[in-house]
Amino acid sequence: MTLSRTTRFLLIAAPAALMVAGTLAAAPAAAPSPQAAIAARQAGYKKMGAAMKAINDQLKTDAPAKAVMAPAAQTLAVTAREQPKLFPAGSGPTAGVKTDALPNIWTDRKTFDAQMAKLIAESGKLVAVMNGGNIDAIRVQAKATGGTCAACHRQFRQDT
Amino acid sequence: MPDAAMTASDTPAPGTRLARIWDAPIRLFHWLLLPLIAFSWWSGERHEMEWHRLSGYGILALLVFRIYWGFFGGRTARFAQFLRGPGAALAYLRSQASGRHEPAPGHNPIGGWSVILMLATLVAMVLAGLFAVDVDGLESGPLADYVSFDQGRLASDIHGIIFNLLLALIVLHVAAIFFYTVRLRQNLVGPMIHGRRRTGEQVADVTTSPWRALIGIAIAGACAYAVARGFRL
Ligand code: HEM
């Protein structure tokens, strides 16, 4: 089978052009390097872990201190909104730095993004309930928020 | 097959008798510990943390009791009786290697070390668990609010590493018992169940005081309760 000169040109040039276009399109967004994104998201998750712990430590006591729980809930809600930006392509296990992010984040992105959205919604509710001040409601919502962390980790994080 | 091994080891030499070598609290400790470790393993892997903590408190109480019993228990339970120096351990190994097997009236010098190693590993396991925090910041040990999130995560990592060590020690423990049964024709499991063994030597019965046992149980219960409450009494 012989290919016309034009076909051959297209076969070689088209992928190259797509790659260049892709790079150009990505560049203006100033996406963080995969390594920087990994460091940033891990720091963010640690912050959220500490906030969750602060809330749950209070809820274990007989008189949970709202002064401790309310800022922690705020931290959760704010940080949850920053995390979705920090999973650029190439920041998976192939990035060359230690990450527990599983490759299925990038093959099943819809599910992953839905989990992100769920955390944003639940942590937002937690802030609202916090302002309400009913301890039982806070307890229920803290558990619901923690449940979204656990659900995503089971699916998209290595070694829990 | 196990019957053959049992009759072989239980056959009395002329003029021998059944001697009590393990007191009841030691045997209870042993047979309560086994299912609790199995249950802790299961509940830990399944992340059933409510159950996992309860099971852990049970193990904590058992360990406190065992340490107390190592000072106030029956003769064969006491650390002073079975903690022997490396010289004694080597001598024991040498006599085993030369084919002379003398059943010890209690722990032999090697077995004593294995007991200490297992107890120490369990203590470390429980200690790490008390401070452990899961990745979600949701579930934690009762003392985790005395440490930071990062320290709690470290405790959780240590908890996981020590668990592998514990499994290795348990495998070694079971393998040693198997070796004694099959190669040395000495049944170790029976005496740990009913407490008695036929002995050729003049071995006195192990005696204990029920009052001392009750005091130990009270101390163990109080310790486990205080820790479970995170010392907020
Ligand atoms: C000898 C006794 C114990 C055994 C055999 C044991 C075993 C385990 C196992 C197998 C896990 C799962 C680890 C994983 O999934 O990576 C675990 C997790 C955990 N254990 Fe224990 N455990 C014991 C005692 C305790 C005690 C006394 C506590 C505190 C009350 C405790 C608290 C925890 C916590 C909070 C976790 C969750 C940590 C995480 O998910 O990262 N454990 N344990």
Tab-separated table of C-alpha atoms and ligand atoms in Angstrom:
chain	number	residue	atom	x	y	z
A	1	MET	CA	0.000	0.000	0.000
A	2	THR	CA	1.388	3.373	-0.959
A	3	LEU	CA	0.391	6.572	0.724
A	4	SER	CA	0.148	9.844	-1.065
A	5	ARG	CA	2.687	12.497	-0.211
A	6	THR	CA	-0.034	14.564	1.475
A	7	THR	CA	-1.200	11.666	3.647
A	8	ARG	CA	2.375	10.975	4.769
A	9	PHE	CA	2.866	14.611	5.623
A	10	LEU	CA	-0.342	14.677	7.652
A	11	LEU	CA	0.496	11.477	9.503
A	12	ILE	CA	3.752	12.982	10.742
A	13	ALA	CA	2.805	16.610	11.081
A	14	ALA	CA	-0.592	16.315	12.711
A	15	PRO	CA	0.532	14.713	16.005
A	16	ALA	CA	3.467	17.114	16.181
A	17	ALA	CA	1.175	20.076	15.646
A	18	LEU	CA	-1.219	18.760	18.290
A	19	MET	CA	1.617	18.440	20.778
A	20	VAL	CA	2.831	21.961	20.150
A	21	ALA	CA	-0.728	23.286	20.377
A	22	GLY	CA	-1.260	21.370	23.580
A	23	THR	CA	1.856	22.816	25.175
A	24	LEU	CA	0.950	26.317	24.084
A	25	ALA	CA	-2.597	25.955	25.402
A	26	ALA	CA	-1.352	24.678	28.757
A	27	ALA	CA	1.385	27.263	29.208
A	28	PRO	CA	-0.713	30.423	29.648
A	29	ALA	CA	-2.668	28.743	32.478
A	30	ALA	CA	0.621	28.741	34.408
A	31	ALA	CA	-0.159	25.299	35.810
A	32	PRO	CA	2.195	24.364	38.637
A	33	SER	CA	4.839	21.800	37.788
A	34	PRO	CA	3.709	18.293	38.714
A	35	GLN	CA	6.206	18.194	41.556
A	36	ALA	CA	5.098	21.519	42.975
A	37	ALA	CA	1.464	20.451	42.680
A	38	ILE	CA	2.152	17.248	44.601
A	39	ALA	CA	3.922	19.126	47.399
A	40	ALA	CA	1.129	21.693	47.573
A	41	ARG	CA	-1.709	19.183	47.649
A	42	GLN	CA	-0.002	17.043	50.283
A	43	ALA	CA	0.498	20.114	52.453
A	44	GLY	CA	-3.152	20.989	51.939
A	45	TYR	CA	-4.316	17.495	52.884
A	46	LYS	CA	-2.166	17.549	56.002
A	47	LYS	CA	-3.754	20.819	56.968
A	48	MET	CA	-7.179	19.273	56.485
A	49	GLY	CA	-6.173	16.194	58.459
A	50	ALA	CA	-5.050	18.392	61.347
A	51	ALA	CA	-8.309	20.349	61.151
A	52	MET	CA	-10.401	17.173	61.159
A	53	LYS	CA	-8.454	15.897	64.138
A	54	ALA	CA	-8.911	19.187	66.000
A	55	ILE	CA	-12.685	18.951	65.526
A	56	ASN	CA	-12.898	15.276	66.438
A	57	ASP	CA	-10.662	15.732	69.496
A	58	GLN	CA	-13.165	18.306	70.751
A	59	LEU	CA	-16.154	16.112	69.938
A	60	LYS	CA	-14.630	13.350	72.075
A	61	THR	CA	-14.731	15.575	75.155
A	62	ASP	CA	-17.725	16.299	77.361
A	63	ALA	CA	-17.709	20.011	76.472
A	64	PRO	CA	-16.537	20.540	72.871
A	65	ALA	CA	-15.026	24.023	72.441
A	66	LYS	CA	-16.574	25.908	69.559
A	67	ALA	CA	-13.653	28.348	69.622
A	68	VAL	CA	-11.424	25.483	68.466
A	69	MET	CA	-13.849	23.795	66.081
A	70	ALA	CA	-15.110	26.801	64.124
A	71	PRO	CA	-11.705	27.932	62.746
A	72	ALA	CA	-10.863	24.303	61.918
A	73	ALA	CA	-14.093	23.953	59.940
A	74	GLN	CA	-13.200	27.163	58.129
A	75	THR	CA	-9.754	25.765	57.272
A	76	LEU	CA	-11.385	22.626	55.902
A	77	ALA	CA	-13.821	24.515	53.699
A	78	VAL	CA	-11.163	26.894	52.334
A	79	THR	CA	-8.551	24.210	51.710
A	80	ALA	CA	-11.069	21.884	50.072
A	81	ARG	CA	-11.617	24.525	47.398
A	82	GLU	CA	-7.904	24.777	46.610
A	83	GLN	CA	-7.222	21.061	46.181
A	84	PRO	CA	-8.949	20.452	42.796
A	85	LYS	CA	-6.357	22.624	40.996
A	86	LEU	CA	-3.502	20.516	42.311
A	87	PHE	CA	-3.935	17.347	40.266
A	88	PRO	CA	-2.503	18.361	36.850
A	89	ALA	CA	-1.692	15.700	34.261
A	90	GLY	CA	1.649	14.090	34.981
A	91	SER	CA	1.410	14.493	38.769
A	92	GLY	CA	0.611	10.823	39.310
A	93	PRO	CA	2.970	7.977	40.190
A	94	THR	CA	5.141	8.815	37.162
A	95	ALA	CA	6.084	12.261	38.515
A	96	GLY	CA	9.275	10.988	40.103
A	97	VAL	CA	8.489	12.203	43.618
A	98	LYS	CA	6.724	10.363	46.396
A	99	THR	CA	2.973	10.482	45.929
A	100	ASP	CA	0.151	8.218	47.039
A	101	ALA	CA	-2.129	9.454	44.267
A	102	LEU	CA	-3.342	6.487	42.205
A	103	PRO	CA	-3.276	6.586	38.377
A	104	ASN	CA	-7.051	6.089	38.192
A	105	ILE	CA	-7.454	9.748	39.199
A	106	TRP	CA	-6.532	10.634	35.625
A	107	THR	CA	-8.451	7.820	33.939
A	108	ASP	CA	-11.599	8.214	36.031
A	109	ARG	CA	-11.466	11.954	36.438
A	110	LYS	CA	-15.241	12.414	36.555
A	111	THR	CA	-15.614	10.297	39.672
A	112	PHE	CA	-12.610	11.962	41.286
A	113	ASP	CA	-13.944	15.458	40.598
A	114	ALA	CA	-17.321	14.417	41.983
A	115	GLN	CA	-15.620	13.354	45.231
A	116	MET	CA	-13.861	16.722	45.339
A	117	ALA	CA	-17.172	18.510	44.876
A	118	LYS	CA	-18.745	16.385	47.595
A	119	LEU	CA	-16.039	17.407	50.067
A	120	ILE	CA	-16.527	21.069	49.187
A	121	ALA	CA	-20.275	20.710	49.767
A	122	GLU	CA	-19.969	18.793	53.057
A	123	SER	CA	-17.270	21.044	54.509
A	124	GLY	CA	-19.380	24.040	53.555
A	125	LYS	CA	-22.285	22.531	55.461
A	126	LEU	CA	-19.971	21.926	58.407
A	127	VAL	CA	-19.163	25.633	58.590
A	128	ALA	CA	-22.883	26.428	58.535
A	129	VAL	CA	-23.682	23.882	61.265
A	130	MET	CA	-20.775	25.229	63.296
A	131	ASN	CA	-22.384	28.670	63.257
A	132	GLY	CA	-25.659	27.062	64.345
A	133	GLY	CA	-23.861	25.737	67.404
A	134	ASN	CA	-25.882	22.535	67.987
A	135	ILE	CA	-23.306	19.949	69.133
A	136	ASP	CA	-25.292	16.948	67.925
A	137	ALA	CA	-25.668	18.493	64.474
A	138	ILE	CA	-21.938	19.274	64.429
A	139	ARG	CA	-21.188	15.679	65.358
A	140	VAL	CA	-23.322	14.335	62.515
A	141	GLN	CA	-21.868	16.735	59.961
A	142	ALA	CA	-18.261	16.126	61.080
A	143	LYS	CA	-18.848	12.432	60.483
A	144	ALA	CA	-20.354	13.113	57.063
A	145	THR	CA	-17.373	15.283	56.125
A	146	GLY	CA	-14.912	12.651	57.321
A	147	GLY	CA	-16.847	10.095	55.320
A	148	THR	CA	-16.058	11.952	52.088
A	149	CYS	CA	-12.338	11.944	52.952
A	150	ALA	CA	-12.437	8.187	53.616
A	151	ALA	CA	-14.457	7.393	50.485
A	152	CYS	CA	-12.038	9.210	48.187
A	153	HIS	CA	-8.980	7.710	49.888
A	154	ARG	CA	-10.324	4.191	49.452
A	155	GLN	CA	-10.696	4.770	45.753
A	156	PHE	CA	-7.885	7.113	44.766
A	157	ARG	CA	-5.144	6.975	47.387
A	158	GLN	CA	-2.644	4.194	47.806
A	159	ASP	CA	-2.216	2.303	51.085
A	160	THR	CA	-4.740	3.535	53.590
B	1	MET	CA	-1.567	-38.436	64.666
B	2	PRO	CA	-1.736	-35.743	67.374
B	3	ASP	CA	-2.945	-38.498	69.685
B	4	ALA	CA	0.189	-40.502	69.057
B	5	ALA	CA	2.337	-37.511	69.872
B	6	MET	CA	0.336	-36.806	72.983
B	7	THR	CA	0.535	-40.335	74.393
B	8	ALA	CA	4.236	-40.447	73.666
B	9	SER	CA	4.917	-37.256	75.616
B	10	ASP	CA	2.386	-37.937	78.322
B	11	THR	CA	3.562	-41.430	79.076
B	12	PRO	CA	4.805	-41.268	82.659
B	13	ALA	CA	8.163	-42.629	83.570
B	14	PRO	CA	7.870	-45.007	86.500
B	15	GLY	CA	7.011	-43.227	89.725
B	16	THR	CA	6.100	-39.915	88.128
B	17	ARG	CA	2.962	-37.880	88.572
B	18	LEU	CA	0.996	-35.002	87.084
B	19	ALA	CA	2.444	-31.706	88.245
B	20	ARG	CA	0.730	-28.342	87.812
B	21	ILE	CA	3.170	-26.168	85.848
B	22	TRP	CA	0.923	-23.298	84.656
B	23	ASP	CA	-1.436	-21.478	86.991
B	24	ALA	CA	-4.992	-20.653	85.898
B	25	PRO	CA	-4.448	-16.874	85.371
B	26	ILE	CA	-1.561	-17.552	82.973
B	27	ARG	CA	-3.660	-19.949	80.962
B	28	LEU	CA	-6.610	-17.571	80.907
B	29	PHE	CA	-4.282	-14.764	79.809
B	30	HIS	CA	-2.977	-16.868	76.981
B	31	TRP	CA	-6.311	-18.073	75.650
B	32	LEU	CA	-7.976	-14.663	75.925
B	33	LEU	CA	-5.073	-12.981	74.161
B	34	LEU	CA	-5.247	-15.221	71.110
B	35	PRO	CA	-8.831	-14.375	69.991
B	36	LEU	CA	-8.370	-10.708	70.907
B	37	ILE	CA	-5.299	-10.397	68.682
B	38	ALA	CA	-7.171	-12.125	65.872
B	39	PHE	CA	-10.140	-9.813	66.369
B	40	SER	CA	-7.898	-6.724	66.517
B	41	TRP	CA	-6.338	-7.765	63.249
B	42	TRP	CA	-9.725	-8.227	61.577
B	43	SER	CA	-11.278	-5.041	62.951
B	44	GLY	CA	-8.134	-3.013	62.181
B	45	GLU	CA	-8.019	-4.127	58.564
B	46	ARG	CA	-11.752	-3.519	58.181
B	47	HIS	CA	-11.372	-0.135	59.863
B	48	GLU	CA	-14.098	-1.085	62.353
B	49	MET	CA	-12.578	1.326	64.820
B	50	GLU	CA	-15.252	1.176	67.527
B	51	TRP	CA	-14.633	-2.564	67.833
B	52	HIS	CA	-10.915	-2.209	67.280
B	53	ARG	CA	-10.507	0.149	70.225
B	54	LEU	CA	-12.582	-2.100	72.524
B	55	SER	CA	-10.520	-5.105	71.573
B	56	GLY	CA	-7.351	-3.065	72.125
B	57	TYR	CA	-8.459	-2.091	75.637
B	58	GLY	CA	-8.972	-5.776	76.343
B	59	ILE	CA	-5.425	-6.520	75.234
B	60	LEU	CA	-4.143	-3.575	77.263
B	61	ALA	CA	-5.820	-4.948	80.402
B	62	LEU	CA	-4.377	-8.393	79.735
B	63	LEU	CA	-0.878	-6.954	79.328
B	64	VAL	CA	-1.091	-4.941	82.550
B	65	PHE	CA	-2.233	-8.061	84.351
B	66	ARG	CA	0.541	-10.148	82.826
B	67	ILE	CA	3.233	-7.702	83.908
B	68	TYR	CA	1.787	-7.646	87.437
B	69	TRP	CA	1.636	-11.445	87.375
B	70	GLY	CA	5.275	-11.547	86.325
B	71	PHE	CA	6.055	-10.307	89.850
B	72	PHE	CA	3.225	-11.694	91.967
B	73	GLY	CA	2.028	-14.753	90.057
B	74	GLY	CA	2.816	-18.435	90.299
B	75	ARG	CA	6.413	-19.627	90.140
B	76	THR	CA	6.492	-20.293	86.388
B	77	ALA	CA	4.827	-16.957	85.568
B	78	ARG	CA	7.501	-14.837	87.262
B	79	PHE	CA	10.017	-12.969	85.164
B	80	ALA	CA	12.692	-13.675	87.774
B	81	GLN	CA	12.160	-17.395	87.245
B	82	PHE	CA	12.355	-17.547	83.475
B	83	LEU	CA	14.544	-14.600	82.522
B	84	ARG	CA	17.920	-16.253	82.167
B	85	GLY	CA	21.193	-14.885	80.886
B	86	PRO	CA	22.660	-15.623	77.449
B	87	GLY	CA	24.899	-18.241	79.058
B	88	ALA	CA	21.938	-20.300	80.179
B	89	ALA	CA	20.271	-19.856	76.799
B	90	LEU	CA	23.387	-21.071	74.969
B	91	ALA	CA	23.800	-24.017	77.309
B	92	TYR	CA	20.191	-24.976	76.671
B	93	LEU	CA	20.666	-24.771	72.904
B	94	ARG	CA	23.844	-26.852	73.140
B	95	SER	CA	22.171	-29.589	75.141
B	96	GLN	CA	19.297	-29.612	72.655
B	97	ALA	CA	21.713	-29.894	69.754
B	98	SER	CA	23.473	-32.820	71.387
B	99	GLY	CA	20.172	-34.676	71.406
B	100	ARG	CA	19.437	-34.574	75.112
B	101	HIS	CA	15.996	-33.082	75.567
B	102	GLU	CA	15.015	-32.296	79.126
B	103	PRO	CA	11.543	-30.746	79.410
B	104	ALA	CA	11.788	-27.600	81.534
B	105	PRO	CA	9.400	-27.170	84.477
B	106	GLY	CA	8.060	-23.921	83.008
B	107	HIS	CA	9.697	-21.783	80.349
B	108	ASN	CA	13.040	-22.982	79.098
B	109	PRO	CA	15.764	-20.301	78.765
B	110	ILE	CA	14.980	-19.718	75.073
B	111	GLY	CA	11.229	-19.782	75.560
B	112	GLY	CA	11.583	-17.193	78.305
B	113	TRP	CA	13.176	-14.780	75.888
B	114	SER	CA	10.514	-15.406	73.292
B	115	VAL	CA	7.852	-14.614	75.906
B	116	ILE	CA	9.537	-11.319	76.799
B	117	LEU	CA	9.924	-10.426	73.126
B	118	MET	CA	6.252	-11.107	72.411
B	119	LEU	CA	5.074	-9.175	75.464
B	120	ALA	CA	7.323	-6.208	74.645
B	121	THR	CA	6.090	-6.188	71.048
B	122	LEU	CA	2.490	-6.253	72.212
B	123	VAL	CA	3.145	-3.384	74.627
B	124	ALA	CA	4.697	-1.348	71.811
B	125	MET	CA	1.794	-2.257	69.528
B	126	VAL	CA	-0.775	-1.058	72.047
B	127	LEU	CA	1.182	2.089	72.915
B	128	ALA	CA	1.394	3.083	69.249
B	129	GLY	CA	-2.304	2.355	68.795
B	130	LEU	CA	-3.255	4.617	71.697
B	131	PHE	CA	-1.753	7.608	69.853
B	132	ALA	CA	-2.575	6.564	66.268
B	133	VAL	CA	-4.669	8.777	63.981
B	134	ASP	CA	-6.083	7.595	60.659
B	135	VAL	CA	-5.434	9.511	57.431
B	136	ASP	CA	-8.900	11.099	57.548
B	137	GLY	CA	-8.322	12.595	61.000
B	138	LEU	CA	-11.584	10.853	61.851
B	139	GLU	CA	-10.635	7.858	63.984
B	140	SER	CA	-7.939	7.809	66.607
B	141	GLY	CA	-6.668	6.184	69.766
B	142	PRO	CA	-7.829	7.585	73.118
B	143	LEU	CA	-4.563	9.431	73.772
B	144	ALA	CA	-4.245	10.957	70.293
B	145	ASP	CA	-5.477	14.360	71.460
B	146	TYR	CA	-2.220	14.693	73.424
B	147	VAL	CA	-0.240	14.690	70.139
B	148	SER	CA	-0.347	16.541	66.808
B	149	PHE	CA	-1.842	15.137	63.615
B	150	ASP	CA	1.630	14.414	62.186
B	151	GLN	CA	2.734	12.633	65.351
B	152	GLY	CA	-0.498	10.640	65.329
B	153	ARG	CA	0.159	9.615	61.724
B	154	LEU	CA	3.673	8.551	62.711
B	155	ALA	CA	2.202	6.466	65.547
B	156	SER	CA	-0.125	4.872	63.010
B	157	ASP	CA	2.824	3.997	60.746
B	158	ILE	CA	4.680	2.492	63.699
B	159	HIS	CA	1.504	0.604	64.662
B	160	GLY	CA	1.511	-0.943	61.172
B	161	ILE	CA	5.218	-1.827	61.178
B	162	ILE	CA	5.102	-3.410	64.622
B	163	PHE	CA	2.112	-5.457	63.526
B	164	ASN	CA	4.292	-7.185	60.942
B	165	LEU	CA	6.876	-7.889	63.623
B	166	LEU	CA	4.139	-9.288	65.850
B	167	LEU	CA	2.917	-11.593	63.083
B	168	ALA	CA	6.477	-12.840	62.541
B	169	LEU	CA	6.863	-13.583	66.267
B	170	ILE	CA	3.532	-15.415	66.350
B	171	VAL	CA	4.575	-17.556	63.372
B	172	LEU	CA	7.860	-18.349	65.142
B	173	HIS	CA	5.965	-19.186	68.358
B	174	VAL	CA	3.647	-21.621	66.586
B	175	ALA	CA	6.530	-23.129	64.614
B	176	ALA	CA	8.472	-23.750	67.834
B	177	ILE	CA	5.468	-25.483	69.425
B	178	PHE	CA	5.107	-27.600	66.292
B	179	PHE	CA	8.795	-28.515	66.465
B	180	TYR	CA	8.497	-29.596	70.097
B	181	THR	CA	5.457	-31.702	69.323
B	182	VAL	CA	6.789	-33.439	66.244
B	183	ARG	CA	10.547	-33.654	66.775
B	184	LEU	CA	10.910	-33.672	70.544
B	185	ARG	CA	7.670	-35.523	71.244
B	186	GLN	CA	6.753	-32.993	73.896
B	187	ASN	CA	3.186	-31.704	73.951
B	188	LEU	CA	3.202	-28.048	74.983
B	189	VAL	CA	-0.389	-27.229	74.052
B	190	GLY	CA	-2.078	-29.605	76.508
B	191	PRO	CA	-0.356	-28.177	79.601
B	192	MET	CA	-1.235	-24.635	78.493
B	193	ILE	CA	-4.888	-25.765	78.416
B	194	HIS	CA	-5.205	-27.895	81.581
B	195	GLY	CA	-2.069	-26.694	83.356
B	196	ARG	CA	-0.529	-30.089	84.170
B	197	ARG	CA	2.275	-32.167	82.810
B	198	ARG	CA	3.702	-35.555	83.714
B	199	THR	CA	7.199	-35.011	84.934
B	200	GLY	CA	10.022	-37.348	85.687
B	201	GLU	CA	11.687	-35.015	88.152
B	202	GLN	CA	10.426	-33.884	91.480
B	203	VAL	CA	8.514	-30.822	90.368
B	204	ALA	CA	6.375	-29.036	92.912
B	205	ASP	CA	2.900	-27.866	91.932
B	206	VAL	CA	2.643	-24.204	91.005
B	207	THR	CA	0.543	-22.440	93.583
B	208	THR	CA	-1.102	-19.040	93.463
B	209	SER	CA	-3.193	-16.852	95.674
B	210	PRO	CA	-6.666	-15.949	94.366
B	211	TRP	CA	-6.425	-12.667	96.255
B	212	ARG	CA	-3.338	-11.668	94.371
B	213	ALA	CA	-5.072	-12.545	91.116
B	214	LEU	CA	-8.098	-10.427	92.072
B	215	ILE	CA	-5.881	-7.456	92.938
B	216	GLY	CA	-4.152	-7.842	89.564
B	217	ILE	CA	-7.471	-7.958	87.727
B	218	ALA	CA	-8.615	-4.813	89.551
B	219	ILE	CA	-5.393	-2.962	88.655
B	220	ALA	CA	-5.624	-4.101	85.018
B	221	GLY	CA	-9.252	-3.030	84.742
B	222	ALA	CA	-8.576	0.360	86.298
B	223	CYS	CA	-5.615	1.009	83.991
B	224	ALA	CA	-7.566	0.054	80.877
B	225	TYR	CA	-10.497	2.227	81.936
B	226	ALA	CA	-8.298	5.266	82.646
B	227	VAL	CA	-6.484	4.944	79.317
B	228	ALA	CA	-9.723	4.388	77.385
B	229	ARG	CA	-11.022	7.631	78.890
B	230	GLY	CA	-7.802	9.399	77.876
B	231	PHE	CA	-7.164	10.010	81.610
B	232	ARG	CA	-10.192	12.349	81.724
B	233	LEU	CA	-11.700	10.670	84.735
C	1	HEM	C1	-2.099	-6.006	69.790
C	1	HEM	C2	-3.139	-5.251	69.603
C	1	HEM	C3	-3.476	-4.612	68.278
C	1	HEM	C4	-3.422	-5.136	67.016
C	1	HEM	C5	-3.012	-6.539	66.606
C	1	HEM	C6	-3.822	-4.090	66.097
C	1	HEM	C7	-3.881	-4.222	64.721
C	1	HEM	C8	-4.201	-3.203	63.854
C	1	HEM	C9	-4.276	-3.321	62.409
C	1	HEM	C10	-3.988	-4.611	61.621
C	1	HEM	C11	-4.621	-2.102	61.893
C	1	HEM	C12	-4.829	-1.741	60.417
C	1	HEM	C13	-3.634	-1.041	59.886
C	1	HEM	C14	-3.823	-0.717	58.446
C	1	HEM	O1	-4.925	-0.898	57.932
C	1	HEM	O2	-2.874	-0.241	57.855
C	1	HEM	C15	-4.783	-1.191	63.003
C	1	HEM	C16	-5.132	0.153	62.900
C	1	HEM	C17	-5.410	0.990	63.977
C	1	HEM	N1	-5.311	0.644	65.323
C	1	HEM	FE1	-4.713	-1.134	66.076
C	1	HEM	N2	-4.120	-2.954	66.825
C	1	HEM	C18	-3.931	-3.232	68.159
C	1	HEM	C19	-4.129	-2.390	69.239
C	1	HEM	C20	-4.640	-1.094	69.142
C	1	HEM	C21	-4.966	-0.252	70.269
C	1	HEM	C22	-4.794	-0.629	71.748
C	1	HEM	C23	-5.435	0.922	69.755
C	1	HEM	C24	-5.950	2.137	70.504
C	1	HEM	C25	-7.050	2.062	71.217
C	1	HEM	C26	-5.395	0.824	68.324
C	1	HEM	C27	-5.762	1.835	67.444
C	1	HEM	C28	-5.693	1.766	66.065
C	1	HEM	C29	-6.035	2.857	65.178
C	1	HEM	C30	-6.508	4.255	65.584
C	1	HEM	C31	-5.852	2.373	63.868
C	1	HEM	C32	-6.111	3.155	62.568
C	1	HEM	C33	-4.846	3.731	62.055
C	1	HEM	C34	-4.940	3.997	60.584
C	1	HEM	O3	-5.925	3.620	59.952
C	1	HEM	O4	-3.982	4.554	60.062
C	1	HEM	N3	-4.909	-0.411	67.974
C	1	HEM	N4	-4.520	-1.886	64.174
